[in-house]
Amino acid sequence: MTRCFSLTAARNRCYKSSFLKAGLRSTITDLQDGTVMHCWVPKTHNDSKPNLLLIHGLGANTMWQWGDTIRKMIPFFNIFVPDLVFFGDSYTTRPERSESFQAQCVMRVMEANSVKKLSLVGLSYGGFVGYSLAAQFSEAVERVVICCAGVCMEEKDLKEGVFKVSDLEEAADILVPQTPEKLRELLGFAMFKPPPSTLVPSCLLADFIDVMCTEHTEEKKELIRAIPKDRKLSNITKISQASGR
C-alpha cells in the first residue's frame, strides 16, 4: 500500500527550507565525465568572509548532517555544502569509488564556483574525503577539521578486529541499512547514548530507510569497501594545513 505521508520526506523538506532561508541555493554541476554533483552554495558571495566547505559522512543526504549547524556558521563564512557522489542528487557513471575520486569531484565543484581558497570540515566518511582533498589540493585548502574519521586506519586493523564488526561486509550492511534492525545497530554505533531499541518504532525506521537508503545501495557499499583497501599508514600523505579533530 502506498504511504500517504512520510515523516522523513517531511523533515527533508524542512531542512531544504532552512537551507534556503539561511541564504544558500541548490546547484547542480555537470562535470562532463559522467559525474553530476549537487551542492548548496551562497546565494550571494561575500568576499570579506572566508570560504568553508562542509563534507558529510555516510547516511542521509548532506542537509540532514549539517542542517542543525549551518545557521551558526553562515554569519562568519561563505558556506558550501555538497552531496558526495551517490548521496542526494550527486552520482556518477564512472567506476571510481575511492575517497580520492570523491575529493576531486568536490574540488571541481568548488572551482566551478570560482572558489580558490577554502577551509573544510569533514565528518566521518567526509573526513576521509576532506583529508584526501587537503592532500591533493594543498595550495587551495587552508585549514582542516576532521571529525570522527579514522584516517590513520590500515587495512590490517579490520582483519585484526580493531572494530566491533566481524568483517567489512557486516560493516557495509550496517552503514547502508536496509532493515529497521540494521538501522538500530547503526544508531547504536553512531550515538554516544542511543535510545532504547524499543523506543523508536520500526515503522519510522522503515520510513527513513525507504526515503534515504534505497538508492545506490551497492555503490555506497563499494565506497565503504574502498576505504581500507591497500591502506597503509606509511603510504598516507601527510598534510601541512592547520588542523583540528
Coordinates of C-alpha atoms in Angstrom, one line a residue:
M1 CA 0.0 0.0 0.0
T2 CA 1.3 3.4 -0.9
R3 CA 2.2 5.6 2.0
C4 CA 0.1 8.8 2.2
F5 CA 2.6 10.5 4.5
S6 CA 6.3 10.2 5.1
L7 CA 7.8 11.8 8.2
T8 CA 11.3 11.5 6.7
A9 CA 10.2 13.3 3.5
A10 CA 8.5 16.0 5.5
R11 CA 11.7 16.5 7.6
N12 CA 13.7 16.6 4.4
R13 CA 11.5 19.4 3.1
C14 CA 12.0 21.3 6.4
Y15 CA 15.8 21.0 6.0
K16 CA 15.6 22.3 2.4
S17 CA 13.5 25.3 3.6
S18 CA 16.0 26.0 6.3
F19 CA 18.9 26.0 3.9
L20 CA 17.1 28.4 1.6
K21 CA 16.3 30.7 4.5
A22 CA 19.9 30.6 5.6
G23 CA 21.0 32.2 2.3
L24 CA 22.0 29.1 0.4
R25 CA 20.8 27.9 -3.0
S26 CA 20.8 24.5 -4.6
T27 CA 23.1 23.9 -7.6
I28 CA 23.8 21.1 -10.0
T29 CA 27.3 20.9 -11.6
D30 CA 27.8 18.5 -14.6
L31 CA 31.5 17.6 -14.6
Q32 CA 31.2 16.4 -18.2
D33 CA 32.7 13.0 -17.4
G34 CA 29.6 11.1 -16.4
T35 CA 29.5 12.7 -12.9
V36 CA 26.9 15.2 -11.7
M37 CA 27.3 16.9 -8.4
H38 CA 24.7 18.7 -6.2
C39 CA 25.9 21.4 -3.8
W40 CA 24.4 24.1 -1.6
V41 CA 26.3 27.4 -2.3
P42 CA 25.8 31.0 -1.1
K43 CA 23.1 33.0 -2.9
T44 CA 25.5 35.9 -2.6
H45 CA 29.2 35.5 -2.1
N46 CA 30.8 37.8 0.4
D47 CA 34.5 38.5 -0.4
S48 CA 35.1 39.6 3.2
K49 CA 34.3 36.2 4.5
P50 CA 36.5 33.0 4.3
N51 CA 35.1 30.0 2.4
L52 CA 34.1 26.9 4.4
L53 CA 33.4 23.5 2.9
L54 CA 31.3 21.1 4.9
I55 CA 31.7 17.4 3.8
H56 CA 29.1 15.0 5.1
G57 CA 29.5 11.3 6.1
L58 CA 27.6 8.1 5.3
G59 CA 23.9 8.0 5.9
A60 CA 21.4 10.6 4.8
N61 CA 22.0 13.5 2.4
T62 CA 24.1 16.5 3.4
M63 CA 21.1 18.5 4.7
W64 CA 20.4 16.0 7.5
Q65 CA 24.0 16.1 8.6
W66 CA 24.7 19.8 8.6
G67 CA 21.2 21.3 8.9
D68 CA 21.5 22.0 12.6
T69 CA 24.8 23.8 12.4
I70 CA 24.9 25.9 9.2
R71 CA 23.0 28.8 10.8
K72 CA 25.7 29.2 13.4
M73 CA 28.4 29.3 10.6
I74 CA 26.6 31.4 8.0
P75 CA 27.4 34.8 9.7
F76 CA 31.2 34.0 9.6
F77 CA 31.7 32.0 6.4
N78 CA 30.7 31.6 2.8
I79 CA 29.3 28.1 3.3
F80 CA 29.5 25.3 0.6
V81 CA 27.7 22.0 1.4
P82 CA 28.0 19.3 -1.3
D83 CA 26.3 16.0 -1.6
L84 CA 29.1 13.4 -2.2
V85 CA 28.8 11.0 -5.1
F86 CA 25.9 8.6 -4.7
F87 CA 24.3 10.8 -2.0
G88 CA 21.4 13.2 -2.5
D89 CA 21.4 14.3 -6.1
S90 CA 25.0 13.5 -6.9
Y91 CA 26.0 10.5 -8.9
T92 CA 28.5 9.1 -11.5
T93 CA 28.6 6.5 -14.2
R94 CA 32.4 6.2 -13.7
P95 CA 33.8 3.1 -11.9
E96 CA 35.9 5.0 -9.3
R97 CA 34.9 4.6 -5.7
S98 CA 37.9 6.0 -3.7
E99 CA 37.8 9.0 -1.4
S100 CA 40.4 10.4 -3.7
F101 CA 37.9 10.5 -6.5
Q102 CA 35.3 12.0 -4.2
A103 CA 37.7 14.7 -3.3
Q104 CA 38.5 15.5 -6.9
C105 CA 34.8 15.8 -7.7
V106 CA 34.2 18.1 -4.8
M107 CA 37.1 20.3 -5.7
R108 CA 35.9 20.6 -9.3
V109 CA 32.6 21.9 -7.9
M110 CA 34.5 24.5 -5.8
E111 CA 36.4 25.5 -8.9
A112 CA 33.1 25.8 -10.9
N113 CA 32.0 28.3 -8.2
S114 CA 35.3 30.3 -8.5
V115 CA 36.5 29.2 -5.1
K116 CA 40.3 29.4 -4.9
K117 CA 40.9 29.2 -1.2
L118 CA 38.9 27.3 1.4
S119 CA 38.9 25.6 4.8
L120 CA 37.0 22.4 5.4
V121 CA 35.3 20.3 7.9
G122 CA 34.9 16.6 7.2
L123 CA 32.6 14.4 9.2
S124 CA 33.0 10.6 9.4
Y125 CA 33.4 9.3 5.8
G126 CA 33.6 13.0 4.8
G127 CA 36.8 13.2 7.0
F128 CA 38.5 10.7 4.7
V129 CA 37.4 12.8 1.7
G130 CA 38.4 16.0 3.3
Y131 CA 41.8 14.7 4.2
S132 CA 42.3 13.5 0.6
L133 CA 41.2 16.9 -0.7
A134 CA 43.7 18.7 1.6
A135 CA 46.5 16.3 0.5
Q136 CA 45.7 16.7 -3.2
F137 CA 45.0 20.4 -3.3
S138 CA 47.3 21.8 -0.6
E139 CA 47.5 25.3 -2.2
A140 CA 43.7 25.7 -2.1
V141 CA 43.0 24.2 1.4
E142 CA 44.0 26.5 4.3
R143 CA 42.6 24.8 7.4
V144 CA 41.3 21.3 8.0
V145 CA 39.0 19.8 10.7
I146 CA 38.5 16.1 10.7
C147 CA 35.6 14.7 12.9
C148 CA 35.1 11.0 13.8
A149 CA 37.2 9.7 10.9
G150 CA 40.0 7.1 11.4
V151 CA 42.2 8.5 8.6
C152 CA 45.1 6.6 10.1
M153 CA 43.3 3.3 9.8
E154 CA 45.1 0.5 7.9
E155 CA 43.6 -2.5 6.1
K156 CA 45.1 -4.8 8.8
D157 CA 43.1 -3.1 11.5
L158 CA 39.9 -4.6 10.2
K159 CA 41.5 -8.0 9.9
E160 CA 42.8 -7.8 13.5
G161 CA 39.4 -7.0 14.9
V162 CA 40.0 -3.3 16.0
F163 CA 36.4 -2.5 15.2
K164 CA 33.3 -4.2 16.7
V165 CA 32.2 -5.9 13.4
S166 CA 33.3 -9.3 12.1
D167 CA 34.3 -8.1 8.7
L168 CA 33.9 -5.3 6.1
E169 CA 30.7 -6.8 4.6
E170 CA 29.0 -6.7 8.0
A171 CA 30.1 -3.1 8.4
A172 CA 28.7 -2.2 4.9
D173 CA 25.3 -3.8 5.8
I174 CA 25.1 -1.7 9.0
L175 CA 26.3 1.5 7.3
V176 CA 23.9 1.1 4.4
P177 CA 20.9 -0.3 6.4
Q178 CA 18.1 -2.0 4.6
T179 CA 16.1 -3.1 7.6
P180 CA 15.0 -1.4 10.8
E181 CA 17.1 -3.9 12.7
K182 CA 20.3 -2.8 10.9
L183 CA 19.4 0.8 11.3
R184 CA 19.1 0.2 15.1
E185 CA 22.6 -1.3 15.0
L186 CA 23.8 1.8 13.2
L187 CA 22.3 4.1 15.8
G188 CA 24.0 2.0 18.5
F189 CA 27.4 2.6 16.9
A190 CA 26.8 6.2 15.9
M191 CA 25.3 7.7 19.0
F192 CA 27.0 8.1 22.4
K193 CA 23.8 7.4 24.2
P194 CA 21.5 5.7 21.7
P195 CA 17.8 5.5 22.6
P196 CA 16.4 2.1 23.8
S197 CA 15.8 -0.1 20.8
T198 CA 12.1 -0.3 21.6
L199 CA 11.7 3.5 21.8
V200 CA 11.9 4.2 18.1
P201 CA 9.1 2.4 16.2
S202 CA 10.1 0.1 13.3
C203 CA 7.6 2.0 11.0
L204 CA 9.6 5.2 11.5
L205 CA 12.9 3.4 10.8
A206 CA 11.4 1.8 7.7
D207 CA 10.2 5.2 6.5
F208 CA 13.7 6.6 6.9
I209 CA 15.2 3.7 5.0
D210 CA 12.6 4.0 2.2
V211 CA 13.4 7.7 1.7
M212 CA 17.1 7.8 2.4
C213 CA 18.7 4.4 2.0
T214 CA 17.3 2.6 -1.0
E215 CA 19.1 4.4 -3.9
H216 CA 22.7 3.5 -5.0
T217 CA 22.9 0.9 -2.2
E218 CA 25.6 -1.2 -3.9
E219 CA 27.6 1.8 -4.9
K220 CA 27.6 3.1 -1.4
K221 CA 28.8 -0.3 -0.2
E222 CA 31.6 -0.1 -2.8
L223 CA 32.6 3.3 -1.3
I224 CA 32.9 1.6 2.1
R225 CA 34.9 -1.3 0.7
A226 CA 37.3 1.1 -0.9
I227 CA 38.3 2.9 2.3
P228 CA 40.6 0.3 3.8
K229 CA 41.7 -1.3 0.5
D230 CA 45.5 -1.5 0.4
R231 CA 45.6 1.3 3.1
K232 CA 48.8 1.6 5.0
L233 CA 49.8 4.4 7.4
S234 CA 53.2 4.7 5.7
N235 CA 51.5 5.5 2.4
I236 CA 49.1 8.1 3.7
T237 CA 50.2 11.6 2.5
K238 CA 50.9 14.0 5.4
I239 CA 49.0 17.3 5.2
S240 CA 50.6 20.6 6.2
Q241 CA 47.5 22.6 6.9
A242 CA 46.5 23.8 10.3
S243 CA 44.1 21.1 11.5
G244 CA 41.8 20.0 14.3
R245 CA 39.9 16.9 15.2

